[in-house]
Coordinates of C-alpha atoms in Angstrom, one line a residue:
Chain A
A1 CA 43.4 -31.1 -18.2
Q2 CA 43.0 -33.1 -15.2
K3 CA 45.5 -35.9 -14.5
I4 CA 45.7 -38.5 -11.7
T5 CA 49.4 -40.0 -10.8
Q6 CA 50.0 -43.3 -9.1
T7 CA 53.5 -44.2 -9.4
Q8 CA 54.3 -46.6 -6.6
P9 CA 55.3 -49.9 -7.7
G10 CA 53.6 -53.0 -6.4
M11 CA 53.2 -52.5 -2.5
F12 CA 53.4 -55.4 -0.1
V13 CA 52.0 -55.1 3.4
Q14 CA 52.0 -57.7 6.3
E15 CA 48.8 -58.9 7.4
K16 CA 47.1 -56.5 10.2
E17 CA 49.3 -53.5 9.3
A18 CA 48.5 -50.3 7.9
V19 CA 49.4 -49.3 4.4
T20 CA 49.4 -46.1 2.4
L21 CA 48.7 -46.0 -1.3
D22 CA 49.8 -42.8 -3.0
C23 CA 47.8 -40.3 -5.4
T24 CA 48.7 -37.1 -6.6
Y25 CA 46.3 -34.9 -8.9
D26 CA 46.3 -32.1 -11.1
T27 CA 43.4 -30.0 -12.0
S28 CA 42.6 -26.2 -12.6
D29 CA 39.1 -26.5 -11.1
Q30 CA 38.4 -25.4 -7.4
S31 CA 35.4 -27.7 -7.0
Y32 CA 36.3 -31.6 -7.7
G33 CA 35.7 -34.9 -6.2
L34 CA 38.4 -37.8 -5.5
F35 CA 37.5 -41.4 -5.3
W36 CA 39.3 -44.5 -4.6
Y37 CA 38.2 -48.0 -6.0
K38 CA 39.3 -51.4 -5.6
Q39 CA 39.5 -54.0 -8.3
P40 CA 40.2 -57.5 -7.1
S41 CA 41.5 -60.2 -9.5
S42 CA 37.8 -60.9 -10.3
G43 CA 37.7 -57.9 -12.2
E44 CA 34.8 -55.9 -10.6
M45 CA 35.4 -52.3 -9.7
I46 CA 34.4 -51.4 -5.9
F47 CA 33.9 -48.0 -4.5
L48 CA 35.8 -47.4 -1.4
I49 CA 35.8 -43.8 -0.5
Y50 CA 35.0 -40.3 -1.8
Q51 CA 36.4 -36.8 -0.7
G52 CA 35.1 -33.4 -2.0
S53 CA 37.5 -30.8 -2.5
Y54 CA 35.6 -28.8 0.0
D55 CA 35.3 -31.2 2.7
E56 CA 37.2 -30.0 5.7
Q57 CA 37.6 -33.4 7.2
N58 CA 39.6 -36.5 5.8
A59 CA 36.9 -39.0 4.6
T60 CA 36.6 -42.5 6.6
E61 CA 34.9 -45.5 5.7
G62 CA 35.5 -48.3 8.1
R63 CA 39.2 -49.4 7.8
Y64 CA 39.7 -47.0 4.9
S65 CA 40.7 -43.2 5.3
L66 CA 41.7 -40.6 2.8
N67 CA 44.6 -38.3 3.6
F68 CA 43.5 -35.5 2.0
Q69 CA 46.1 -32.6 1.4
K70 CA 44.6 -29.9 -0.8
A71 CA 47.9 -27.7 -1.0
R72 CA 50.0 -30.6 -2.0
K73 CA 47.1 -31.9 -4.3
S74 CA 47.5 -35.5 -3.0
A75 CA 45.0 -37.8 -1.7
N76 CA 46.3 -40.8 -0.5
L77 CA 44.5 -43.9 0.7
V78 CA 45.2 -45.4 4.2
I79 CA 44.0 -48.9 4.9
S80 CA 44.3 -49.9 8.4
A81 CA 44.7 -53.4 9.7
S82 CA 45.2 -54.9 6.3
Q83 CA 43.5 -58.4 5.6
L84 CA 44.3 -61.0 3.0
G85 CA 41.2 -60.1 1.1
D86 CA 42.9 -56.6 0.5
S87 CA 44.9 -57.9 -2.2
A88 CA 43.8 -56.2 -5.2
M89 CA 44.5 -53.2 -7.7
Y90 CA 43.6 -49.9 -6.2
F91 CA 42.7 -46.7 -8.5
C92 CA 42.4 -43.3 -7.5
A93 CA 40.2 -41.3 -9.6
M94 CA 38.9 -37.4 -9.9
R95 CA 35.7 -35.9 -11.2
E96 CA 35.8 -32.0 -11.9
V97 CA 32.7 -30.6 -10.8
G98 CA 33.1 -27.6 -12.9
N99 CA 32.1 -29.7 -15.9
G100 CA 28.5 -29.5 -14.7
A101 CA 26.8 -32.2 -16.2
N102 CA 29.8 -34.2 -17.1
S103 CA 30.7 -36.2 -14.4
K104 CA 33.2 -38.4 -16.0
L105 CA 35.9 -40.1 -13.9
T106 CA 39.5 -39.6 -14.5
F107 CA 41.5 -42.7 -13.6
G108 CA 45.2 -43.3 -12.4
K109 CA 47.1 -46.3 -13.6
G110 CA 46.5 -48.2 -10.5
I111 CA 48.7 -49.5 -7.6
T112 CA 48.7 -53.4 -7.2
L113 CA 48.6 -54.2 -3.1
S114 CA 49.7 -57.6 -2.0
V115 CA 48.9 -58.8 1.9
R116 CA 51.3 -61.1 3.3
P117 CA 49.9 -63.5 5.9
Chain B
D1 CA 26.9 -56.2 -5.1
S2 CA 26.7 -52.7 -6.6
G3 CA 23.3 -52.9 -8.2
V4 CA 24.7 -52.3 -11.5
T5 CA 24.1 -55.3 -13.9
Q6 CA 25.8 -55.8 -16.8
T7 CA 25.4 -58.7 -19.6
P8 CA 27.2 -60.8 -20.7
K9 CA 30.0 -61.3 -18.3
H10 CA 32.4 -62.8 -21.2
L11 CA 32.0 -62.6 -24.9
I12 CA 34.1 -63.9 -27.5
T13 CA 33.8 -63.0 -31.3
A14 CA 35.9 -62.6 -34.3
T15 CA 37.2 -59.6 -35.9
G16 CA 34.7 -57.7 -38.1
Q17 CA 31.9 -58.7 -36.1
R18 CA 29.3 -56.5 -34.1
V19 CA 28.4 -57.2 -30.3
T20 CA 26.0 -55.4 -28.0
L21 CA 27.0 -54.8 -24.4
R22 CA 23.9 -54.4 -22.0
C23 CA 23.8 -52.4 -18.8
S24 CA 21.0 -52.1 -16.1
P25 CA 21.9 -49.1 -13.7
R26 CA 20.8 -49.0 -9.9
S27 CA 17.4 -48.3 -9.1
G28 CA 16.9 -44.6 -9.4
D29 CA 20.2 -43.6 -11.0
L30 CA 19.7 -41.7 -14.0
S31 CA 23.3 -41.5 -15.1
V32 CA 25.1 -44.4 -17.2
Y33 CA 28.8 -44.3 -18.1
W34 CA 30.7 -46.6 -20.2
Y35 CA 34.2 -47.2 -19.6
Q36 CA 36.9 -49.3 -21.4
Q37 CA 39.8 -51.2 -19.5
S38 CA 42.7 -52.2 -21.5
L39 CA 46.4 -53.2 -20.4
D40 CA 47.8 -50.5 -22.6
Q41 CA 45.3 -47.6 -22.1
G42 CA 44.2 -48.3 -18.7
L43 CA 40.8 -47.0 -17.6
Q44 CA 39.2 -44.7 -20.3
F45 CA 35.8 -43.0 -20.1
L46 CA 33.9 -43.4 -23.5
I47 CA 30.3 -42.1 -23.0
Q48 CA 27.7 -40.8 -20.5
Y49 CA 24.1 -40.7 -20.8
Y50 CA 21.7 -39.0 -18.4
N51 CA 18.1 -39.8 -18.4
G52 CA 18.0 -40.9 -22.1
E53 CA 20.5 -38.2 -23.3
E54 CA 23.9 -38.2 -24.3
R55 CA 25.7 -35.9 -21.8
A56 CA 29.3 -36.4 -22.5
K57 CA 31.8 -38.2 -24.9
G58 CA 35.3 -39.3 -24.5
N59 CA 37.6 -41.4 -26.2
I60 CA 35.0 -43.5 -28.1
L61 CA 35.6 -44.7 -31.7
E62 CA 33.3 -44.1 -34.3
R63 CA 32.5 -47.7 -34.8
F64 CA 31.2 -47.8 -31.2
S65 CA 28.0 -46.2 -30.3
A66 CA 25.4 -46.3 -27.1
Q67 CA 22.0 -45.5 -26.2
Q68 CA 20.0 -45.3 -23.1
F69 CA 16.3 -46.3 -23.2
P70 CA 13.2 -45.0 -21.6
D71 CA 13.5 -47.7 -18.8
L72 CA 17.1 -46.4 -18.2
H73 CA 19.1 -49.4 -19.3
S74 CA 21.7 -48.6 -21.5
E75 CA 23.5 -50.6 -24.4
L76 CA 26.9 -50.3 -26.0
N77 CA 27.3 -51.3 -29.6
L78 CA 30.7 -52.4 -31.0
S79 CA 31.2 -52.8 -34.5
S80 CA 33.6 -53.8 -37.2
L81 CA 35.7 -55.1 -34.0
E82 CA 39.5 -55.4 -34.2
L83 CA 41.8 -57.3 -32.1
G84 CA 42.5 -53.9 -30.0
D85 CA 39.0 -53.8 -28.8
S86 CA 39.6 -56.7 -26.6
A87 CA 39.1 -55.1 -23.1
L88 CA 37.1 -55.2 -20.1
Y89 CA 34.0 -52.9 -20.6
F90 CA 32.4 -51.4 -17.5
C91 CA 29.2 -49.7 -16.9
A92 CA 28.7 -47.5 -14.1
S93 CA 25.6 -45.5 -12.6
S94 CA 25.3 -42.5 -10.2
D95 CA 22.7 -40.5 -8.5
A96 CA 23.1 -36.9 -9.5
G97 CA 20.9 -35.7 -6.7
T98 CA 23.4 -36.8 -3.9
G99 CA 25.8 -34.1 -5.3
T100 CA 29.0 -36.5 -4.9
H101 CA 28.2 -38.4 -8.1
I102 CA 29.5 -41.6 -6.7
Q103 CA 29.8 -43.9 -9.6
Y104 CA 28.8 -47.6 -8.9
F105 CA 30.5 -50.0 -11.3
G106 CA 29.0 -53.4 -12.8
A107 CA 31.1 -56.4 -12.9
G108 CA 32.2 -55.6 -16.3
T109 CA 31.9 -57.5 -20.0
R110 CA 35.3 -59.1 -20.8
L111 CA 35.5 -58.9 -24.5
S112 CA 37.7 -61.0 -26.5
V113 CA 38.1 -60.5 -30.1
L114 CA 40.0 -63.3 -32.1

């Protein structure tokens, strides 16, 4: 069964610095997708970045990049130049493509990030 | 704005009651997913619909049911509510045609069962 592990305690970063949020996953599928979502205190879930298991390059979206290490089964999110608005809960999620039409996401427990001014 | 609309934003009800949560997916998205977020269980997949048909079921209780209508909006019905059903319920939609199946979430419905 697929599993996502996010074990970091609450993370703190100084404004304008970079921060890495860790995510490891477990799957027996060769084809899968990895996602990061942001949940601010207002509650909505905001899609940040996607990485496919066959993508050779690490995904980047603006200040977000995904450090994908397939052999280690890790998909860490890197946020560069942190801003106060980055303070939120961050979730790593996975979709196993082998399930075909079943596209459900399995989420980790999340990591709380606080950006200090 | 994700383009996914959920109503209502907040719902307060009593144990034993029944409620309906509504979701309108992004324009063109055929898949709708429902998730439940609670403090003890985290984010859990409940059910998926694709173009009106049920595609996958997760940890959805028998007291809960869902459907997707011809205009692609979806409803999640929760009945015989218990205190433990208090949670944030999300709807998400995706476009299977992109291959990535990125799911875009609505703002959620916060359900409080008193």
